[in-house]
């Protein structure tokens, strides 16, 4: 007698784990153990691929470690490098790209700009990229796309040896007169600093047109000395105090 056990629709047999067993309690116990094992396997599979549904002790520790992890840059594996103690590359130097992963590997050019805050340099005709220029009908400028140099990291370039023409690292030494110079480690030659780096860069060039047409106007004195604003205020304050003192004396 199977009692009130559910009956399957296809074979019309009681829903027990082992139909040959006469003891119903044994069948139910085995079914519960089988369902428990199946649930545990499914839970482990879920935790492995989607994370645990409940926060266990080890899960809590992993979550705390994840929250306490220091913030990293969006770039995978990127770590902010400290600035160099001394800058071996200045504006006007000839450098070569030494990073093998860079698309401009092996190219040489002259340094145009050194951005020390971001540890980057802009090299002439190296690492070119498209830049869009907006049109301005009032000034007669047409919209177009030009190729312009983009910055490259300071560590991806090296100075070019003036003797061999290959990239080299440098060291510093002193001449007999006490001048500090850069020495190439490849050939031992002196790499002098260009004169361009001493001049400051200016956005606007001075105008070559002169405002004067006569020679005598050039030497004419046009400066008029005027008292400053503070001197006028001090003079007015002294006059006011003197007037108050005269009024007190008359009383």
PDB file of N, CA, C and O in Angstrom, residues 21-94:
ATOM      1  N   UNK A  21      11.682  -0.646  -2.774  1.00  0.00           N
ATOM      2  CA  UNK A  21      11.742  -0.655  -1.318  1.00  0.00           C
ATOM      3  C   UNK A  21      10.340  -0.683  -0.730  1.00  0.00           C
ATOM      4  O   UNK A  21       9.496   0.129  -1.108  1.00  0.00           O
ATOM      5  N   UNK A  22      10.067  -1.567   0.178  1.00  0.00           N
ATOM      6  CA  UNK A  22       8.717  -1.621   0.775  1.00  0.00           C
ATOM      7  C   UNK A  22       8.491  -0.564   1.841  1.00  0.00           C
ATOM      8  O   UNK A  22       7.354  -0.279   2.193  1.00  0.00           O
ATOM      9  N   UNK A  23       9.606   0.020   2.393  1.00  0.00           N
ATOM     10  CA  UNK A  23       9.471   0.971   3.490  1.00  0.00           C
ATOM     11  C   UNK A  23       9.398   2.382   2.924  1.00  0.00           C
ATOM     12  O   UNK A  23      10.334   2.872   2.290  1.00  0.00           O
ATOM     13  N   UNK A  24       8.293   3.067   3.150  1.00  0.00           N
ATOM     14  CA  UNK A  24       8.120   4.411   2.598  1.00  0.00           C
ATOM     15  C   UNK A  24       9.012   5.427   3.296  1.00  0.00           C
ATOM     16  O   UNK A  24       9.502   6.375   2.692  1.00  0.00           O
ATOM     17  N   UNK A  25       9.248   5.254   4.605  1.00  0.00           N
ATOM     18  CA  UNK A  25      10.079   6.212   5.343  1.00  0.00           C
ATOM     19  C   UNK A  25      11.506   6.197   4.815  1.00  0.00           C
ATOM     20  O   UNK A  25      12.157   7.250   4.691  1.00  0.00           O
ATOM     21  N   UNK A  26      11.998   5.054   4.476  1.00  0.00           N
ATOM     22  CA  UNK A  26      13.349   4.961   3.922  1.00  0.00           C
ATOM     23  C   UNK A  26      13.431   5.680   2.578  1.00  0.00           C
ATOM     24  O   UNK A  26      14.396   6.379   2.268  1.00  0.00           O
ATOM     25  N   UNK A  27      12.363   5.528   1.771  1.00  0.00           N
ATOM     26  CA  UNK A  27      12.352   6.203   0.476  1.00  0.00           C
ATOM     27  C   UNK A  27      12.365   7.720   0.632  1.00  0.00           C
ATOM     28  O   UNK A  27      13.074   8.442  -0.076  1.00  0.00           O
ATOM     29  N   UNK A  28      11.585   8.246   1.559  1.00  0.00           N
ATOM     30  CA  UNK A  28      11.534   9.698   1.761  1.00  0.00           C
ATOM     31  C   UNK A  28      12.846  10.243   2.287  1.00  0.00           C
ATOM     32  O   UNK A  28      13.309  11.315   1.903  1.00  0.00           O
ATOM     33  N   UNK A  29      13.472   9.492   3.196  1.00  0.00           N
ATOM     34  CA  UNK A  29      14.769   9.937   3.743  1.00  0.00           C
ATOM     35  C   UNK A  29      15.826  10.008   2.649  1.00  0.00           C
ATOM     36  O   UNK A  29      16.596  10.964   2.549  1.00  0.00           O
ATOM     37  N   UNK A  30      15.853   8.970   1.809  1.00  0.00           N
ATOM     38  CA  UNK A  30      16.816   8.985   0.702  1.00  0.00           C
ATOM     39  C   UNK A  30      16.533  10.122  -0.266  1.00  0.00           C
ATOM     40  O   UNK A  30      17.448  10.755  -0.804  1.00  0.00           O
ATOM     41  N   UNK A  31      15.258  10.405  -0.501  1.00  0.00           N
ATOM     42  CA  UNK A  31      14.895  11.508  -1.397  1.00  0.00           C
ATOM     43  C   UNK A  31      15.337  12.854  -0.835  1.00  0.00           C
ATOM     44  O   UNK A  31      15.870  13.710  -1.547  1.00  0.00           O
ATOM     45  N   UNK A  32      15.148  13.033   0.480  1.00  0.00           N
ATOM     46  CA  UNK A  32      15.558  14.292   1.115  1.00  0.00           C
ATOM     47  C   UNK A  32      17.068  14.462   1.033  1.00  0.00           C
ATOM     48  O   UNK A  32      17.590  15.547   0.752  1.00  0.00           O
ATOM     49  N   UNK A  33      17.811  13.376   1.282  1.00  0.00           N
ATOM     50  CA  UNK A  33      19.267  13.466   1.207  1.00  0.00           C
ATOM     51  C   UNK A  33      19.737  13.779  -0.224  1.00  0.00           C
ATOM     52  O   UNK A  33      20.651  14.567  -0.418  1.00  0.00           O
ATOM     53  N   UNK A  34      19.063  13.173  -1.204  1.00  0.00           N
ATOM     54  CA  UNK A  34      19.431  13.439  -2.591  1.00  0.00           C
ATOM     55  C   UNK A  34      19.139  14.884  -2.985  1.00  0.00           C
ATOM     56  O   UNK A  34      19.947  15.549  -3.634  1.00  0.00           O
ATOM     57  N   UNK A  35      17.976  15.390  -2.563  1.00  0.00           N
ATOM     58  CA  UNK A  35      17.650  16.787  -2.853  1.00  0.00           C
ATOM     59  C   UNK A  35      18.606  17.750  -2.140  1.00  0.00           C
ATOM     60  O   UNK A  35      18.994  18.782  -2.681  1.00  0.00           O
ATOM     61  N   UNK A  36      18.993  17.398  -0.917  1.00  0.00           N
ATOM     62  CA  UNK A  36      19.929  18.239  -0.164  1.00  0.00           C
ATOM     63  C   UNK A  36      21.281  18.299  -0.869  1.00  0.00           C
ATOM     64  O   UNK A  36      21.900  19.365  -1.004  1.00  0.00           O
ATOM     65  N   UNK A  37      21.766  17.117  -1.343  1.00  0.00           N
ATOM     66  CA  UNK A  37      23.041  17.090  -2.059  1.00  0.00           C
ATOM     67  C   UNK A  37      22.967  17.908  -3.355  1.00  0.00           C
ATOM     68  O   UNK A  37      23.884  18.656  -3.699  1.00  0.00           O
ATOM     69  N   UNK A  38      21.842  17.762  -4.079  1.00  0.00           N
ATOM     70  CA  UNK A  38      21.665  18.508  -5.314  1.00  0.00           C
ATOM     71  C   UNK A  38      21.636  20.010  -5.057  1.00  0.00           C
ATOM     72  O   UNK A  38      22.226  20.813  -5.797  1.00  0.00           O
ATOM     73  N   UNK A  39      20.959  20.434  -3.983  1.00  0.00           N
ATOM     74  CA  UNK A  39      20.884  21.858  -3.647  1.00  0.00           C
ATOM     75  C   UNK A  39      22.260  22.410  -3.291  1.00  0.00           C
ATOM     76  O   UNK A  39      22.626  23.528  -3.664  1.00  0.00           O
ATOM     77  N   UNK A  40      23.045  21.609  -2.544  1.00  0.00           N
ATOM     78  CA  UNK A  40      24.381  22.070  -2.168  1.00  0.00           C
ATOM     79  C   UNK A  40      25.275  22.233  -3.399  1.00  0.00           C
ATOM     80  O   UNK A  40      26.029  23.203  -3.511  1.00  0.00           O
ATOM     81  N   UNK A  41      25.178  21.285  -4.345  1.00  0.00           N
ATOM     82  CA  UNK A  41      25.965  21.415  -5.575  1.00  0.00           C
ATOM     83  C   UNK A  41      25.535  22.640  -6.372  1.00  0.00           C
ATOM     84  O   UNK A  41      26.364  23.374  -6.918  1.00  0.00           O
ATOM     85  N   UNK A  42      24.251  22.860  -6.472  1.00  0.00           N
ATOM     86  CA  UNK A  42      23.757  24.016  -7.213  1.00  0.00           C
ATOM     87  C   UNK A  42      24.187  25.315  -6.535  1.00  0.00           C
ATOM     88  O   UNK A  42      24.527  26.291  -7.203  1.00  0.00           O
ATOM     89  N   UNK A  43      24.188  25.337  -5.191  1.00  0.00           N
ATOM     90  CA  UNK A  43      24.607  26.531  -4.458  1.00  0.00           C
ATOM     91  C   UNK A  43      26.091  26.819  -4.679  1.00  0.00           C
ATOM     92  O   UNK A  43      26.495  27.958  -4.862  1.00  0.00           O
ATOM     93  N   UNK A  44      26.924  25.734  -4.690  1.00  0.00           N
ATOM     94  CA  UNK A  44      28.348  25.934  -4.938  1.00  0.00           C
ATOM     95  C   UNK A  44      28.590  26.448  -6.352  1.00  0.00           C
ATOM     96  O   UNK A  44      29.439  27.308  -6.587  1.00  0.00           O
ATOM     97  N   UNK A  45      27.859  25.916  -7.308  1.00  0.00           N
ATOM     98  CA  UNK A  45      27.989  26.394  -8.683  1.00  0.00           C
ATOM     99  C   UNK A  45      27.573  27.854  -8.806  1.00  0.00           C
ATOM    100  O   UNK A  45      28.227  28.653  -9.494  1.00  0.00           O
ATOM    101  N   UNK A  46      26.497  28.230  -8.116  1.00  0.00           N
ATOM    102  CA  UNK A  46      26.038  29.622  -8.148  1.00  0.00           C
ATOM    103  C   UNK A  46      27.056  30.553  -7.501  1.00  0.00           C
ATOM    104  O   UNK A  46      27.334  31.639  -8.003  1.00  0.00           O
ATOM    105  N   UNK A  47      27.625  30.126  -6.367  1.00  0.00           N
ATOM    106  CA  UNK A  47      28.622  30.963  -5.683  1.00  0.00           C
ATOM    107  C   UNK A  47      29.883  31.124  -6.522  1.00  0.00           C
ATOM    108  O   UNK A  47      30.524  32.168  -6.508  1.00  0.00           O
ATOM    109  N   UNK A  48      30.231  30.075  -7.279  1.00  0.00           N
ATOM    110  CA  UNK A  48      31.454  30.126  -8.069  1.00  0.00           C
ATOM    111  C   UNK A  48      31.336  31.103  -9.230  1.00  0.00           C
ATOM    112  O   UNK A  48      32.278  31.794  -9.587  1.00  0.00           O
ATOM    113  N   UNK A  49      30.157  31.208  -9.835  1.00  0.00           N
ATOM    114  CA  UNK A  49      29.986  32.015 -11.040  1.00  0.00           C
ATOM    115  C   UNK A  49      29.289  33.359 -10.798  1.00  0.00           C
ATOM    116  O   UNK A  49      29.526  34.308 -11.524  1.00  0.00           O
ATOM    117  N   UNK A  50      28.448  33.458  -9.790  1.00  0.00           N
ATOM    118  CA  UNK A  50      27.680  34.688  -9.597  1.00  0.00           C
ATOM    119  C   UNK A  50      27.862  35.301  -8.222  1.00  0.00           C
ATOM    120  O   UNK A  50      27.345  36.363  -7.953  1.00  0.00           O
ATOM    121  N   UNK A  51      28.590  34.653  -7.350  1.00  0.00           N
ATOM    122  CA  UNK A  51      28.773  35.184  -6.009  1.00  0.00           C
ATOM    123  C   UNK A  51      27.769  34.596  -5.043  1.00  0.00           C
ATOM    124  O   UNK A  51      26.685  34.150  -5.427  1.00  0.00           O
ATOM    125  N   UNK A  52      28.099  34.557  -3.760  1.00  0.00           N
ATOM    126  CA  UNK A  52      27.208  33.951  -2.763  1.00  0.00           C
ATOM    127  C   UNK A  52      25.951  34.777  -2.561  1.00  0.00           C
ATOM    128  O   UNK A  52      25.962  35.998  -2.614  1.00  0.00           O
ATOM    129  N   UNK A  53      24.842  34.059  -2.323  1.00  0.00           N
ATOM    130  CA  UNK A  53      23.577  34.744  -2.053  1.00  0.00           C
ATOM    131  C   UNK A  53      23.526  35.260  -0.631  1.00  0.00           C
ATOM    132  O   UNK A  53      22.887  36.267  -0.347  1.00  0.00           O
ATOM    133  N   UNK A  54      24.196  34.581   0.262  1.00  0.00           N
ATOM    134  CA  UNK A  54      24.255  35.018   1.662  1.00  0.00           C
ATOM    135  C   UNK A  54      25.694  35.365   1.994  1.00  0.00           C
ATOM    136  O   UNK A  54      26.638  34.758   1.462  1.00  0.00           O
ATOM    137  N   UNK A  55      25.910  36.323   2.887  1.00  0.00           N
ATOM    138  CA  UNK A  55      27.231  36.791   3.251  1.00  0.00           C
ATOM    139  C   UNK A  55      27.801  35.897   4.340  1.00  0.00           C
ATOM    140  O   UNK A  55      27.362  35.945   5.489  1.00  0.00           O
ATOM    141  N   UNK A  56      28.751  35.051   3.963  1.00  0.00           N
ATOM    142  CA  UNK A  56      29.410  34.182   4.929  1.00  0.00           C
ATOM    143  C   UNK A  56      30.612  34.908   5.525  1.00  0.00           C
ATOM    144  O   UNK A  56      30.910  36.053   5.184  1.00  0.00           O
ATOM    145  N   UNK A  57      31.312  34.190   6.411  1.00  0.00           N
ATOM    146  CA  UNK A  57      32.468  34.812   7.049  1.00  0.00           C
ATOM    147  C   UNK A  57      33.572  35.119   6.061  1.00  0.00           C
ATOM    148  O   UNK A  57      34.136  36.206   6.042  1.00  0.00           O
ATOM    149  N   UNK A  58      33.897  34.141   5.190  1.00  0.00           N
ATOM    150  CA  UNK A  58      34.943  34.367   4.189  1.00  0.00           C
ATOM    151  C   UNK A  58      34.513  35.415   3.164  1.00  0.00           C
ATOM    152  O   UNK A  58      35.321  36.223   2.701  1.00  0.00           O
ATOM    153  N   UNK A  59      33.212  35.420   2.806  1.00  0.00           N
ATOM    154  CA  UNK A  59      32.720  36.428   1.876  1.00  0.00           C
ATOM    155  C   UNK A  59      32.810  37.823   2.449  1.00  0.00           C
ATOM    156  O   UNK A  59      33.106  38.786   1.740  1.00  0.00           O
ATOM    157  N   UNK A  60      32.581  37.941   3.763  1.00  0.00           N
ATOM    158  CA  UNK A  60      32.681  39.238   4.416  1.00  0.00           C
ATOM    159  C   UNK A  60      34.116  39.747   4.406  1.00  0.00           C
ATOM    160  O   UNK A  60      34.387  40.929   4.183  1.00  0.00           O
ATOM    161  N   UNK A  61      35.059  38.822   4.614  1.00  0.00           N
ATOM    162  CA  UNK A  61      36.473  39.203   4.597  1.00  0.00           C
ATOM    163  C   UNK A  61      36.895  39.650   3.196  1.00  0.00           C
ATOM    164  O   UNK A  61      37.592  40.642   3.024  1.00  0.00           O
ATOM    165  N   UNK A  62      36.434  38.916   2.163  1.00  0.00           N
ATOM    166  CA  UNK A  62      36.766  39.294   0.791  1.00  0.00           C
ATOM    167  C   UNK A  62      36.193  40.654   0.435  1.00  0.00           C
ATOM    168  O   UNK A  62      36.832  41.460  -0.240  1.00  0.00           O
ATOM    169  N   UNK A  63      34.959  40.920   0.893  1.00  0.00           N
ATOM    170  CA  UNK A  63      34.340  42.210   0.606  1.00  0.00           C
ATOM    171  C   UNK A  63      35.091  43.345   1.286  1.00  0.00           C
ATOM    172  O   UNK A  63      35.309  44.406   0.703  1.00  0.00           O
ATOM    173  N   UNK A  64      35.525  43.142   2.542  1.00  0.00           N
ATOM    174  CA  UNK A  64      36.273  44.186   3.247  1.00  0.00           C
ATOM    175  C   UNK A  64      37.619  44.440   2.568  1.00  0.00           C
ATOM    176  O   UNK A  64      38.056  45.582   2.439  1.00  0.00           O
ATOM    177  N   UNK A  65      38.288  43.366   2.115  1.00  0.00           N
ATOM    178  CA  UNK A  65      39.559  43.548   1.409  1.00  0.00           C
ATOM    179  C   UNK A  65      39.364  44.314   0.105  1.00  0.00           C
ATOM    180  O   UNK A  65      40.197  45.137  -0.287  1.00  0.00           O
ATOM    181  N   UNK A  66      38.237  44.036  -0.569  1.00  0.00           N
ATOM    182  CA  UNK A  66      37.954  44.748  -1.805  1.00  0.00           C
ATOM    183  C   UNK A  66      37.672  46.219  -1.567  1.00  0.00           C
ATOM    184  O   UNK A  66      38.098  47.090  -2.331  1.00  0.00           O
ATOM    185  N   UNK A  67      36.967  46.522  -0.473  1.00  0.00           N
ATOM    186  CA  UNK A  67      36.653  47.914  -0.171  1.00  0.00           C
ATOM    187  C   UNK A  67      37.872  48.679   0.326  1.00  0.00           C
ATOM    188  O   UNK A  67      37.990  49.883   0.090  1.00  0.00           O
ATOM    189  N   UNK A  68      38.771  48.003   1.027  1.00  0.00           N
ATOM    190  CA  UNK A  68      39.960  48.655   1.570  1.00  0.00           C
ATOM    191  C   UNK A  68      41.091  48.738   0.551  1.00  0.00           C
ATOM    192  O   UNK A  68      42.121  49.344   0.829  1.00  0.00           O
ATOM    193  N   UNK A  69      40.917  48.157  -0.634  1.00  0.00           N
ATOM    194  CA  UNK A  69      41.963  48.214  -1.650  1.00  0.00           C
ATOM    195  C   UNK A  69      42.127  49.660  -2.131  1.00  0.00           C
ATOM    196  O   UNK A  69      41.135  50.334  -2.406  1.00  0.00           O
ATOM    197  N   UNK A  70      43.352  50.154  -2.254  1.00  0.00           N
ATOM    198  CA  UNK A  70      43.537  51.540  -2.724  1.00  0.00           C
ATOM    199  C   UNK A  70      43.052  51.706  -4.142  1.00  0.00           C
ATOM    200  O   UNK A  70      43.064  50.766  -4.952  1.00  0.00           O
ATOM    201  N   UNK A  71      42.635  52.937  -4.467  1.00  0.00           N
ATOM    202  CA  UNK A  71      42.107  53.231  -5.790  1.00  0.00           C
ATOM    203  C   UNK A  71      43.233  53.196  -6.823  1.00  0.00           C
ATOM    204  O   UNK A  71      44.327  53.672  -6.587  1.00  0.00           O
ATOM    205  N   UNK A  72      42.922  52.626  -7.969  1.00  0.00           N
ATOM    206  CA  UNK A  72      43.879  52.570  -9.060  1.00  0.00           C
ATOM    207  C   UNK A  72      43.358  53.374 -10.245  1.00  0.00           C
ATOM    208  O   UNK A  72      42.188  53.727 -10.305  1.00  0.00           O
ATOM    209  N   UNK A  73      44.234  53.635 -11.176  1.00  0.00           N
ATOM    210  CA  UNK A  73      43.838  54.383 -12.358  1.00  0.00           C
ATOM    211  C   UNK A  73      42.939  53.534 -13.240  1.00  0.00           C
ATOM    212  O   UNK A  73      42.834  52.321 -13.102  1.00  0.00           O
ATOM    213  N   UNK A  74      42.211  54.192 -14.155  1.00  0.00           N
ATOM    214  CA  UNK A  74      41.367  53.471 -15.089  1.00  0.00           C
ATOM    215  C   UNK A  74      42.197  52.582 -16.014  1.00  0.00           C
ATOM    216  O   UNK A  74      41.720  51.560 -16.490  1.00  0.00           O
ATOM    217  N   UNK A  75      43.432  52.962 -16.260  1.00  0.00           N
ATOM    218  CA  UNK A  75      44.298  52.146 -17.088  1.00  0.00           C
ATOM    219  C   UNK A  75      44.765  50.942 -16.295  1.00  0.00           C
ATOM    220  O   UNK A  75      45.293  51.079 -15.202  1.00  0.00           O
ATOM    221  N   UNK A  76      44.582  49.742 -16.847  1.00  0.00           N
ATOM    222  CA  UNK A  76      44.919  48.526 -16.141  1.00  0.00           C
ATOM    223  C   UNK A  76      46.430  48.418 -15.979  1.00  0.00           C
ATOM    224  O   UNK A  76      47.195  48.531 -16.935  1.00  0.00           O
ATOM    225  N   UNK A  77      46.874  48.203 -14.750  1.00  0.00           N
ATOM    226  CA  UNK A  77      48.284  48.038 -14.474  1.00  0.00           C
ATOM    227  C   UNK A  77      49.065  49.329 -14.434  1.00  0.00           C
ATOM    228  O   UNK A  77      50.289  49.297 -14.303  1.00  0.00           O
ATOM    229  N   UNK A  78      48.404  50.485 -14.544  1.00  0.00           N
ATOM    230  CA  UNK A  78      49.122  51.761 -14.569  1.00  0.00           C
ATOM    231  C   UNK A  78      49.379  52.226 -13.143  1.00  0.00           C
ATOM    232  O   UNK A  78      48.480  52.221 -12.303  1.00  0.00           O
ATOM    233  N   UNK A  79      50.584  52.597 -12.857  1.00  0.00           N
ATOM    234  CA  UNK A  79      50.965  53.160 -11.573  1.00  0.00           C
ATOM    235  C   UNK A  79      51.618  54.508 -11.811  1.00  0.00           C
ATOM    236  O   UNK A  79      52.473  54.640 -12.692  1.00  0.00           O
ATOM    237  N   UNK A  80      51.201  55.484 -11.050  1.00  0.00           N
ATOM    238  CA  UNK A  80      51.719  56.828 -11.216  1.00  0.00           C
ATOM    239  C   UNK A  80      53.189  56.865 -10.840  1.00  0.00           C
ATOM    240  O   UNK A  80      53.576  56.479  -9.742  1.00  0.00           O
ATOM    241  N   UNK A  81      54.007  57.322 -11.752  1.00  0.00           N
ATOM    242  CA  UNK A  81      55.438  57.363 -11.531  1.00  0.00           C
ATOM    243  C   UNK A  81      55.836  58.695 -10.899  1.00  0.00           C
ATOM    244  O   UNK A  81      55.286  59.735 -11.246  1.00  0.00           O
ATOM    245  N   UNK A  82      56.802  58.659  -9.991  1.00  0.00           N
ATOM    246  CA  UNK A  82      57.267  59.926  -9.412  1.00  0.00           C
ATOM    247  C   UNK A  82      58.051  60.715 -10.444  1.00  0.00           C
ATOM    248  O   UNK A  82      58.658  60.133 -11.353  1.00  0.00           O
ATOM    249  N   UNK A  83      58.048  62.039 -10.360  1.00  0.00           N
ATOM    250  CA  UNK A  83      58.807  62.851 -11.328  1.00  0.00           C
ATOM    251  C   UNK A  83      60.290  62.605 -11.177  1.00  0.00           C
ATOM    252  O   UNK A  83      60.782  62.312 -10.081  1.00  0.00           O
ATOM    253  N   UNK A  84      61.061  62.690 -12.255  1.00  0.00           N
ATOM    254  CA  UNK A  84      62.506  62.461 -12.160  1.00  0.00           C
ATOM    255  C   UNK A  84      63.185  63.543 -11.329  1.00  0.00           C
ATOM    256  O   UNK A  84      62.733  64.685 -11.256  1.00  0.00           O
ATOM    257  N   UNK A  85      64.282  63.160 -10.714  1.00  0.00           N
ATOM    258  CA  UNK A  85      65.009  64.112  -9.882  1.00  0.00           C
ATOM    259  C   UNK A  85      65.638  65.223 -10.721  1.00  0.00           C
ATOM    260  O   UNK A  85      65.750  66.362 -10.269  1.00  0.00           O
ATOM    261  N   UNK A  86      66.055  64.896 -11.915  1.00  0.00           N
ATOM    262  CA  UNK A  86      66.599  65.910 -12.820  1.00  0.00           C
ATOM    263  C   UNK A  86      66.142  65.574 -14.233  1.00  0.00           C
ATOM    264  O   UNK A  86      66.040  64.410 -14.608  1.00  0.00           O
ATOM    265  N   UNK A  87      65.926  66.618 -15.008  1.00  0.00           N
ATOM    266  CA  UNK A  87      65.408  66.465 -16.365  1.00  0.00           C
ATOM    267  C   UNK A  87      66.582  66.452 -17.339  1.00  0.00           C
ATOM    268  O   UNK A  87      67.299  67.443 -17.486  1.00  0.00           O
ATOM    269  N   UNK A  88      66.770  65.308 -17.986  1.00  0.00           N
ATOM    270  CA  UNK A  88      67.861  65.189 -18.946  1.00  0.00           C
ATOM    271  C   UNK A  88      67.480  65.733 -20.321  1.00  0.00           C
ATOM    272  O   UNK A  88      68.361  65.974 -21.145  1.00  0.00           O
ATOM    273  N   UNK A  89      66.194  65.871 -20.584  1.00  0.00           N
ATOM    274  CA  UNK A  89      65.716  66.313 -21.889  1.00  0.00           C
ATOM    275  C   UNK A  89      65.131  67.708 -21.749  1.00  0.00           C
ATOM    276  O   UNK A  89      64.294  67.950 -20.871  1.00  0.00           O
ATOM    277  N   UNK A  90      65.561  68.622 -22.614  1.00  0.00           N
ATOM    278  CA  UNK A  90      65.053  69.988 -22.614  1.00  0.00           C
ATOM    279  C   UNK A  90      64.570  70.310 -24.025  1.00  0.00           C
ATOM    280  O   UNK A  90      64.770  69.548 -24.973  1.00  0.00           O
ATOM    281  N   UNK A  91      63.927  71.440 -24.147  1.00  0.00           N
ATOM    282  CA  UNK A  91      63.410  71.872 -25.441  1.00  0.00           C
ATOM    283  C   UNK A  91      64.557  72.139 -26.414  1.00  0.00           C
ATOM    284  O   UNK A  91      65.513  72.836 -26.087  1.00  0.00           O
ATOM    285  N   UNK A  92      64.436  71.578 -27.611  1.00  0.00           N
ATOM    286  CA  UNK A  92      65.472  71.710 -28.620  1.00  0.00           C
ATOM    287  C   UNK A  92      66.352  70.490 -28.770  1.00  0.00           C
ATOM    288  O   UNK A  92      67.128  70.407 -29.740  1.00  0.00           O
ATOM    289  N   UNK A  93      66.256  69.508 -27.855  1.00  0.00           N
ATOM    290  CA  UNK A  93      67.056  68.290 -27.952  1.00  0.00           C
ATOM    291  C   UNK A  93      66.504  67.371 -29.036  1.00  0.00           C
ATOM    292  O   UNK A  93      65.307  67.371 -29.331  1.00  0.00           O
ATOM    293  N   UNK A  94      67.382  66.555 -29.604  1.00  0.00           N
ATOM    294  CA  UNK A  94      66.990  65.522 -30.561  1.00  0.00           C
ATOM    295  C   UNK A  94      66.828  64.209 -29.807  1.00  0.00           C
ATOM    296  O   UNK A  94      67.777  63.747 -29.151  1.00  0.00           O
TER     297      UNK A  94
END
